[in-house]
mmCIF file of C-alpha atoms in Angstrom:
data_model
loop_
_atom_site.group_PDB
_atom_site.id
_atom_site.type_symbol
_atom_site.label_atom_id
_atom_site.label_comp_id
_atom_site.label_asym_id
_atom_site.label_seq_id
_atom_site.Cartn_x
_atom_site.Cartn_y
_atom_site.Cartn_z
ATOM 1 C CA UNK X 1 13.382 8.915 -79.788
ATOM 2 C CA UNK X 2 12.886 11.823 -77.200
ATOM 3 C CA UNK X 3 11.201 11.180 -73.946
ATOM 4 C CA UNK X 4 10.678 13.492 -71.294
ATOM 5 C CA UNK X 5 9.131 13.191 -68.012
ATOM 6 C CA UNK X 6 6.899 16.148 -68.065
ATOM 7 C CA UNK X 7 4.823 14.730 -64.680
ATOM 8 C CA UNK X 8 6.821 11.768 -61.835
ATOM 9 C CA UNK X 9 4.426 12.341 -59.120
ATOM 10 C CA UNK X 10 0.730 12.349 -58.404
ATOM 11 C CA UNK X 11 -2.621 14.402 -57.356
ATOM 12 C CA UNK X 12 -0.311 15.362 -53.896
ATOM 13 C CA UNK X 13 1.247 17.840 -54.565
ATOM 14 C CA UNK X 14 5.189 17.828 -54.307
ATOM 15 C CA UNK X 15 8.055 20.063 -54.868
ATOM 16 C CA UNK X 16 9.627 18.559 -58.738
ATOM 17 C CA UNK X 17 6.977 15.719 -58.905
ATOM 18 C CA UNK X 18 3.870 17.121 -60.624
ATOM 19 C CA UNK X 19 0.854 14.570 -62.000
ATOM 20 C CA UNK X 20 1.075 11.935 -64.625
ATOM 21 C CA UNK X 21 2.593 12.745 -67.898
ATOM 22 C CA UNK X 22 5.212 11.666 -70.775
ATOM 23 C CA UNK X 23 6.428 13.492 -73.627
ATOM 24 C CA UNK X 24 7.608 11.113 -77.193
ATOM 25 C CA UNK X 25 9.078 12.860 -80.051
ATOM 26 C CA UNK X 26 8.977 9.681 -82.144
ATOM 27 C CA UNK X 27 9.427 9.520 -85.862
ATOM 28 C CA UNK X 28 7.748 12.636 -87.158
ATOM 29 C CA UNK X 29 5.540 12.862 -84.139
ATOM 30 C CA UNK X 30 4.999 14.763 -80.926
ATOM 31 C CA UNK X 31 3.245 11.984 -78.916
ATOM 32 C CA UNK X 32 1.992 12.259 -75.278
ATOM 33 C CA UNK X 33 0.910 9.601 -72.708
ATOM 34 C CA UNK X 34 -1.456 10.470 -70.145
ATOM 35 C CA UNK X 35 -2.122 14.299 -69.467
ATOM 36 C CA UNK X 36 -2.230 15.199 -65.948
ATOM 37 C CA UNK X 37 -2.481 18.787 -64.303
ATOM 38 C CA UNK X 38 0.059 20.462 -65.447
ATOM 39 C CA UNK X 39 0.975 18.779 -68.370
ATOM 40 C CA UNK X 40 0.261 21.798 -71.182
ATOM 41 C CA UNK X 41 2.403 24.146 -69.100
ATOM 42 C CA UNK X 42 5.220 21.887 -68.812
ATOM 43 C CA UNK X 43 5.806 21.001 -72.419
ATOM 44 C CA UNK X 44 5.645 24.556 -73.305
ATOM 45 C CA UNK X 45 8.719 24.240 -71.153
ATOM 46 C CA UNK X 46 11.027 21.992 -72.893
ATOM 47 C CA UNK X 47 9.764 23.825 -76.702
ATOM 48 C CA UNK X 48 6.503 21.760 -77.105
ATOM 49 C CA UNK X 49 3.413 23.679 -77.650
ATOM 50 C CA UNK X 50 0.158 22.277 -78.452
ATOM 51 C CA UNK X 51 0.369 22.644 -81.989
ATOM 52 C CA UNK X 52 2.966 20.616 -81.982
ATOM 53 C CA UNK X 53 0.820 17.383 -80.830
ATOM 54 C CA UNK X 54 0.036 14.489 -82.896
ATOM 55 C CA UNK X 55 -1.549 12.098 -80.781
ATOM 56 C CA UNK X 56 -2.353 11.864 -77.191
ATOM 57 C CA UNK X 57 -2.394 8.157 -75.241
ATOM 58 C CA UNK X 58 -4.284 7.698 -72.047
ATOM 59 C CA UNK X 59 -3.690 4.738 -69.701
ATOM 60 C CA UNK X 60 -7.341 5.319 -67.794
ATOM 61 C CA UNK X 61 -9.433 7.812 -66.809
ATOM 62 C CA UNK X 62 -8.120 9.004 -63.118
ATOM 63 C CA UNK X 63 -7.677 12.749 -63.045
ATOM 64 C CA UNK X 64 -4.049 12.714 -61.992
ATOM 65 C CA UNK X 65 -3.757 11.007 -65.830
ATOM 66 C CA UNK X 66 -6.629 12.832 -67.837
ATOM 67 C CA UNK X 67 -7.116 16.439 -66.172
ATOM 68 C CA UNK X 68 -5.031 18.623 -68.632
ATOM 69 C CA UNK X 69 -7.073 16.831 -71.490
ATOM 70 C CA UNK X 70 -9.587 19.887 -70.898
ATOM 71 C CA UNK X 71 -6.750 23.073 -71.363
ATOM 72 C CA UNK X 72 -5.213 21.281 -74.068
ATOM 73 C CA UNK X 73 -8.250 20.806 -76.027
ATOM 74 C CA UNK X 74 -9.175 24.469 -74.527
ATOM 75 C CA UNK X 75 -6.079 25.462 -76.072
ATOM 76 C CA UNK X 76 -6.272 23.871 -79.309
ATOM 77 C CA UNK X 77 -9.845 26.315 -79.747
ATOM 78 C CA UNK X 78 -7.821 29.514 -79.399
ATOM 79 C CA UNK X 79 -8.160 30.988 -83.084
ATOM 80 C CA UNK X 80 -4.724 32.748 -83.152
ATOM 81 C CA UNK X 81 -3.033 30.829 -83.765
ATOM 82 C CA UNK X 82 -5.455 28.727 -85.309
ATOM 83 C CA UNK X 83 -4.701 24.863 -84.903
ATOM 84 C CA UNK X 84 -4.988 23.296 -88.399
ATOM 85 C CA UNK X 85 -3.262 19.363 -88.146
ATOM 86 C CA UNK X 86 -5.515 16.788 -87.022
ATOM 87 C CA UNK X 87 -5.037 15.256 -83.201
ATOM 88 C CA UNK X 88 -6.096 11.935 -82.610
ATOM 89 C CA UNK X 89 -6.583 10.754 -78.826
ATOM 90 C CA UNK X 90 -6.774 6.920 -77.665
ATOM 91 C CA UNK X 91 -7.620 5.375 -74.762
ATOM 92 C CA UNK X 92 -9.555 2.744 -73.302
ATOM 93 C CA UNK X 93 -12.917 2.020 -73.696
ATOM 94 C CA UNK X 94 -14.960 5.110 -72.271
ATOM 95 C CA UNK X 95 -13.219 7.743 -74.189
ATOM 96 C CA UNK X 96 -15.898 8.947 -75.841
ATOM 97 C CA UNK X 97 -18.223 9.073 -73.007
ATOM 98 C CA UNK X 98 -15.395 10.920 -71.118
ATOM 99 C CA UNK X 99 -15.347 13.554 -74.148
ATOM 100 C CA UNK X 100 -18.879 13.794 -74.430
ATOM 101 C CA UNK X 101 -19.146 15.114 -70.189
ATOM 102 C CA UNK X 102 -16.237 17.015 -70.376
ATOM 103 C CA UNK X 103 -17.428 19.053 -73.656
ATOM 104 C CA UNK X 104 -21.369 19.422 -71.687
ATOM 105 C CA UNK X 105 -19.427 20.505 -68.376
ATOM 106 C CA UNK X 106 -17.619 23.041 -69.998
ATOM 107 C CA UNK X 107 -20.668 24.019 -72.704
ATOM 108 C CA UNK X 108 -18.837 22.845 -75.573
ATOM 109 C CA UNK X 109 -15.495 24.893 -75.549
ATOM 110 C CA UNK X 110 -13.155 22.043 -75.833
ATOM 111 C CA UNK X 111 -15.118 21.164 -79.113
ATOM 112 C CA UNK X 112 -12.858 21.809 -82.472
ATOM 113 C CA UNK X 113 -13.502 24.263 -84.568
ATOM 114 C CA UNK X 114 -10.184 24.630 -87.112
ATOM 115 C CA UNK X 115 -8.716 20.988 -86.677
ATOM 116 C CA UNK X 116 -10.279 17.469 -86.971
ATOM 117 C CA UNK X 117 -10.356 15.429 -83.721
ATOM 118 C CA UNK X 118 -10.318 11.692 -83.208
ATOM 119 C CA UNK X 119 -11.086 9.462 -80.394
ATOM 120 C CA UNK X 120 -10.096 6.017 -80.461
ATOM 121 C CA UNK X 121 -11.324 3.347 -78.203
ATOM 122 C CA UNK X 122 -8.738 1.011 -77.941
ATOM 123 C CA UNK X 123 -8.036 -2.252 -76.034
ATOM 124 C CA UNK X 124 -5.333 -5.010 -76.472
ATOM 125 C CA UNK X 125 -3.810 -4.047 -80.078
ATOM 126 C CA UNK X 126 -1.352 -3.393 -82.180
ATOM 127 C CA UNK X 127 -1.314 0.402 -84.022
ATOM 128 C CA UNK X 128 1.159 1.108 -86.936
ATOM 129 C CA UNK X 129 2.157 4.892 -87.752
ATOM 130 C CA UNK X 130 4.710 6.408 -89.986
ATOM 131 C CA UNK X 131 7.793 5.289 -88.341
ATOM 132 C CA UNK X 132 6.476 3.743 -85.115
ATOM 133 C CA UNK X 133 4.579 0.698 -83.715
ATOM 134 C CA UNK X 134 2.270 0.986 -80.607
ATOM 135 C CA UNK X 135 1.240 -1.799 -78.834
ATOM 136 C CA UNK X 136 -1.088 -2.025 -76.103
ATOM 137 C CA UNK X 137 -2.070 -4.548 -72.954
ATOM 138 C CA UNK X 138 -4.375 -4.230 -69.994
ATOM 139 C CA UNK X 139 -2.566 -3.441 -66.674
ATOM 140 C CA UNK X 140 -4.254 -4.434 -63.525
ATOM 141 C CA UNK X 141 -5.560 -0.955 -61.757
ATOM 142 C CA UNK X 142 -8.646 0.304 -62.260
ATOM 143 C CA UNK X 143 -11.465 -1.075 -65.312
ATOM 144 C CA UNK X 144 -9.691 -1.228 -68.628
ATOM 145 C CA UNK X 145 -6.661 -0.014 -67.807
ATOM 146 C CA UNK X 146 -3.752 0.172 -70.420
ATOM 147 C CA UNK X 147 0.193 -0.254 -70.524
ATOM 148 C CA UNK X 148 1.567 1.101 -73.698
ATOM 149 C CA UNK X 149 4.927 0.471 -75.568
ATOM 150 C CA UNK X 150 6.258 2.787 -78.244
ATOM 151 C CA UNK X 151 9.366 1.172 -81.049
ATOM 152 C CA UNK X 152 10.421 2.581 -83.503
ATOM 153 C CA UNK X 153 10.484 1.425 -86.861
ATOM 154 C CA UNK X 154 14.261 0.619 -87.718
ATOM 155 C CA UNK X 155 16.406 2.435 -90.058
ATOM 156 C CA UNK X 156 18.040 0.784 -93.320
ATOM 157 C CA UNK X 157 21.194 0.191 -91.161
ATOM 158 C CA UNK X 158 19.869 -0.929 -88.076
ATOM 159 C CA UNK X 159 17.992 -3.901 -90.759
ATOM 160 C CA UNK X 160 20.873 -4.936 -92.608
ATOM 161 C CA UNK X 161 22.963 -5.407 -89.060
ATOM 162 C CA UNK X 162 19.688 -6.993 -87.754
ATOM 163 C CA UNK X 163 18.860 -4.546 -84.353
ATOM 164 C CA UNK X 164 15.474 -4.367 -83.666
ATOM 165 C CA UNK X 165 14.355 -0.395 -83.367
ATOM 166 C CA UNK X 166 14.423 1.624 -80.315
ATOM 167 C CA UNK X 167 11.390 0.701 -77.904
ATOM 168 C CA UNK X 168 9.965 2.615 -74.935
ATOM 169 C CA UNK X 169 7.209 1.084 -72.450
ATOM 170 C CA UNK X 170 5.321 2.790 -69.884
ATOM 171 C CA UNK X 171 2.597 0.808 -67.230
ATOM 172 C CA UNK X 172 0.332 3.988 -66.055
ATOM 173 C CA UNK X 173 -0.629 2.452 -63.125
ATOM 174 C CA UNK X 174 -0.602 -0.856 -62.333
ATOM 175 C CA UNK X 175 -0.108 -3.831 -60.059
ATOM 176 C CA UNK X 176 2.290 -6.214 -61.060
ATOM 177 C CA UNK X 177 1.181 -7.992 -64.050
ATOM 178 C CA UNK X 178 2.372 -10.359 -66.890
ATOM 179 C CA UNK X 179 0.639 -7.532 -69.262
ATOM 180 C CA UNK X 180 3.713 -4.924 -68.205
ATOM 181 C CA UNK X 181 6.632 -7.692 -68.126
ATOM 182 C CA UNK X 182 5.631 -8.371 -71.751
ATOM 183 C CA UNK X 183 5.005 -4.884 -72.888
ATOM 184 C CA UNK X 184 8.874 -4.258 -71.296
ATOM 185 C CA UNK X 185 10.203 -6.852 -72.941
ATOM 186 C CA UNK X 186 14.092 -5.502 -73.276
ATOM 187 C CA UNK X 187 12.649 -2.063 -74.029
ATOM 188 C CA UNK X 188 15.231 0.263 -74.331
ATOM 189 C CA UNK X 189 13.589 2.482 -71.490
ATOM 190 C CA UNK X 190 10.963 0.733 -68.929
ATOM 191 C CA UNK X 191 9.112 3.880 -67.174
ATOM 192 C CA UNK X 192 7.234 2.033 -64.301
ATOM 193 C CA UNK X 193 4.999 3.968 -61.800
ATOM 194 C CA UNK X 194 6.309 3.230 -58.117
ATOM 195 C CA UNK X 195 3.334 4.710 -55.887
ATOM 196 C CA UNK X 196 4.013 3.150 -52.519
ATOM 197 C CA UNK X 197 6.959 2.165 -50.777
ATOM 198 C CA UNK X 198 7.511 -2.041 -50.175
ATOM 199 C CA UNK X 199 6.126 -1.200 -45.990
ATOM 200 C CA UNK X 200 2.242 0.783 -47.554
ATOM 201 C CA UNK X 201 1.570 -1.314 -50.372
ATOM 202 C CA UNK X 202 -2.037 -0.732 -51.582
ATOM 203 C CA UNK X 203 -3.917 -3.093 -54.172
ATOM 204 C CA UNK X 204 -3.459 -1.309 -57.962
ATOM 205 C CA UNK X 205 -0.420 0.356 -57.097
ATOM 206 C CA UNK X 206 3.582 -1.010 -57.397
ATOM 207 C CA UNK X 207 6.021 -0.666 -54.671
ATOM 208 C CA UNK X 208 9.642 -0.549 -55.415
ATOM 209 C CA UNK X 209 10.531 -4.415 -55.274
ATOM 210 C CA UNK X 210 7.924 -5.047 -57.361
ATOM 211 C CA UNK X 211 9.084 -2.915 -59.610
ATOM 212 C CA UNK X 212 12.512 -4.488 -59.972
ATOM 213 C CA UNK X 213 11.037 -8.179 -60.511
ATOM 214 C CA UNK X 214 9.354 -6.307 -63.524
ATOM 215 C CA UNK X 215 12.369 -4.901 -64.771
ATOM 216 C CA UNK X 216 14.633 -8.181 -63.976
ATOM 217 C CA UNK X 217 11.785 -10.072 -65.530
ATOM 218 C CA UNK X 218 11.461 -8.019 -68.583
ATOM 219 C CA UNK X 219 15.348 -7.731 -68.682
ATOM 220 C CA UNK X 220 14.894 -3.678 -69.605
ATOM 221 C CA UNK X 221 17.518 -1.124 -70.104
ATOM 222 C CA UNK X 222 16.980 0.903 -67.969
ATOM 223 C CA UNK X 223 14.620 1.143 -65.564
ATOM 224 C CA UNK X 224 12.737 4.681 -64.286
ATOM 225 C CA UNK X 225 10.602 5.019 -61.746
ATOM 226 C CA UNK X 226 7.782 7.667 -61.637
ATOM 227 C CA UNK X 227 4.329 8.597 -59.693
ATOM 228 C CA UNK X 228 6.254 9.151 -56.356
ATOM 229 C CA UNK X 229 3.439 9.914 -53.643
ATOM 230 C CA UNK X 230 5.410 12.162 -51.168
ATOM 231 C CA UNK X 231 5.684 9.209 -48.517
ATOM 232 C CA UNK X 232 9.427 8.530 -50.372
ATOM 233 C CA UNK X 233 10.896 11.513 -48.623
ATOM 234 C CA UNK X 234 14.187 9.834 -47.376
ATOM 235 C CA UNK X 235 13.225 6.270 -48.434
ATOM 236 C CA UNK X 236 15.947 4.362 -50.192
ATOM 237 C CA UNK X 237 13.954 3.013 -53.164
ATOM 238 C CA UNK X 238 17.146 2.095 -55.199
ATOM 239 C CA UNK X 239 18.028 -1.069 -52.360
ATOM 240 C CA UNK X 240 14.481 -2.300 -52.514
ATOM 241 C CA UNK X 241 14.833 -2.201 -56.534
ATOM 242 C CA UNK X 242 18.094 -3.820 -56.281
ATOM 243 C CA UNK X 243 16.487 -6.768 -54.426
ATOM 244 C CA UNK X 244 15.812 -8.171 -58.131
ATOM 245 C CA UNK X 245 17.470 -5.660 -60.230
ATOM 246 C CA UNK X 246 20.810 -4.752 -61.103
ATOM 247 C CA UNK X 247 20.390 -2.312 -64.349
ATOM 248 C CA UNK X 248 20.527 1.614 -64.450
ATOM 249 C CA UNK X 249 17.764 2.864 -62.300
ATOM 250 C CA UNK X 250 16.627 6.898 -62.513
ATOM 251 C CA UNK X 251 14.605 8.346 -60.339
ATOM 252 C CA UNK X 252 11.749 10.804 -62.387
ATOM 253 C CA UNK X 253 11.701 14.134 -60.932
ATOM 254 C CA UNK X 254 9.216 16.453 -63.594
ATOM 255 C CA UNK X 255 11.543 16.826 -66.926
ATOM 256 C CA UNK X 256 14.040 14.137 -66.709
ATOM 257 C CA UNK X 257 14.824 13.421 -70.306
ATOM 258 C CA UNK X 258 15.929 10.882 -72.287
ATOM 259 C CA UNK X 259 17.472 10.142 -75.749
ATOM 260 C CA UNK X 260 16.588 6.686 -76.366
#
């Protein structure tokens, strides 16, 4: 599994820390969670184009986690060249709705024309691909908001030795909930938001110590921390994670990568 941290900051702009966004090359797949500003641009920087994508996961609807849906659909109308695999795109409930505005805003140029495009409204669940398992649970932020957690499927050695595959989990954003400790379960990467620091905590948002009760919790390996709002300049997040935590902690900054 490749992951790459295509956004680890928020609507503020900030010099490496761009809005919401995570890259998965899973399985066969190109795989993206959330799509903030930014986030077409960026993969075209590590090789990924839009062609490439399989399937895009949103955590909720706030722009600095939905924005870039409109140029990559946009994009994906451009005839040369001409975009043939299907895309399928899940969220929470009020997907469609959220299609439906964007496509009348913009007078229907993010609608297909060479490709087929799902939408899947999605809540608590369990989906099964080729080669990977999502699973889903509600975070507490804003109406319906999801955590996701990505394993893959395990090879025919990793059965007979009895490992379990190779698991990412991310939160979006989130307070601290039992929802995210579950979904982070000794995930073999844990990619928390960490908005505010422990001193400006605001309700839907996690601050660095709470952050490292949900990785000591989950017992993870490791932990990284993204969404930065610029308040961190010169804060020293890792003590406050290290209150509760003791694992590998990174730091996003836009295209830390991973092979997991």
């Amino acid at each position: 599994m490749r992951v790459t941290v295509l956004g680890a900051g928020t609507a503020i702009p900030a010099t490496d820390r761009s809005p919401s966004g995570i890259y998965v090359q899973i399985g066969r797949e190109h795989v993206i969670l959330d799509a903030g500003a930014g986030t077409l641009q960026r993969l075209q920087r590590i090789g990924v184009t839009f062609l490439d994508l399989d399937r895009i996961f949103l955590t909720h609807f706030h722009p600095d986690h939905c924005l870039d849906l409109v140029s990559i659909l946009f994009a994906m109308r451009i005839p040369h060249p001409a975009r043939r695999k299907p895309l399928t795109i899940y969220g929470p409930p009020g997907l469609r709705r959220l299609y439906r505005q964007l496509n009348t805003t913009f007078h229907g140029w993010i609608q297909p024309r060479t490709y087929r495009l799902t939408l899947k409204e999605i809540g608590q669940t369990t989906l099964r691909f080729n080669g990977y398992t999502v699973r889903t649970k509600p975070m507490s932020h804003s109406a319906r908001a999801l955590g996701y957690r990505l394993e893959a499927h395990r090879g025919e050695g990793q059965r007979e030795a009895g490992r379990k595959g190779r698991s990412l989990a991310y939160s979006g954003d989130t307070e601290y909930c039992r929802g995210i400790v579950e979904l982070g379960r000794e995930a073999d990467l844990l990619i928390l938001e960490c908005s505010m620091t422990d001193e400006r905590k605001v309700d839907g948002h996690l601050t660095p110590t709470a952050c490292g009760r949900i990785a000591h919790e989950a017992s993870c390996r490791p932990l990284v921390l993204t969404h930065f709002y610029p308040l961190f300049a010169g804060y020293d997040t890792r003590r406050r994670v290290r209150r509760h935590f003791r694992g590998a902690v990174t730091l996003a900054k836009d295209l830390t990568s991973f092979l997991v």
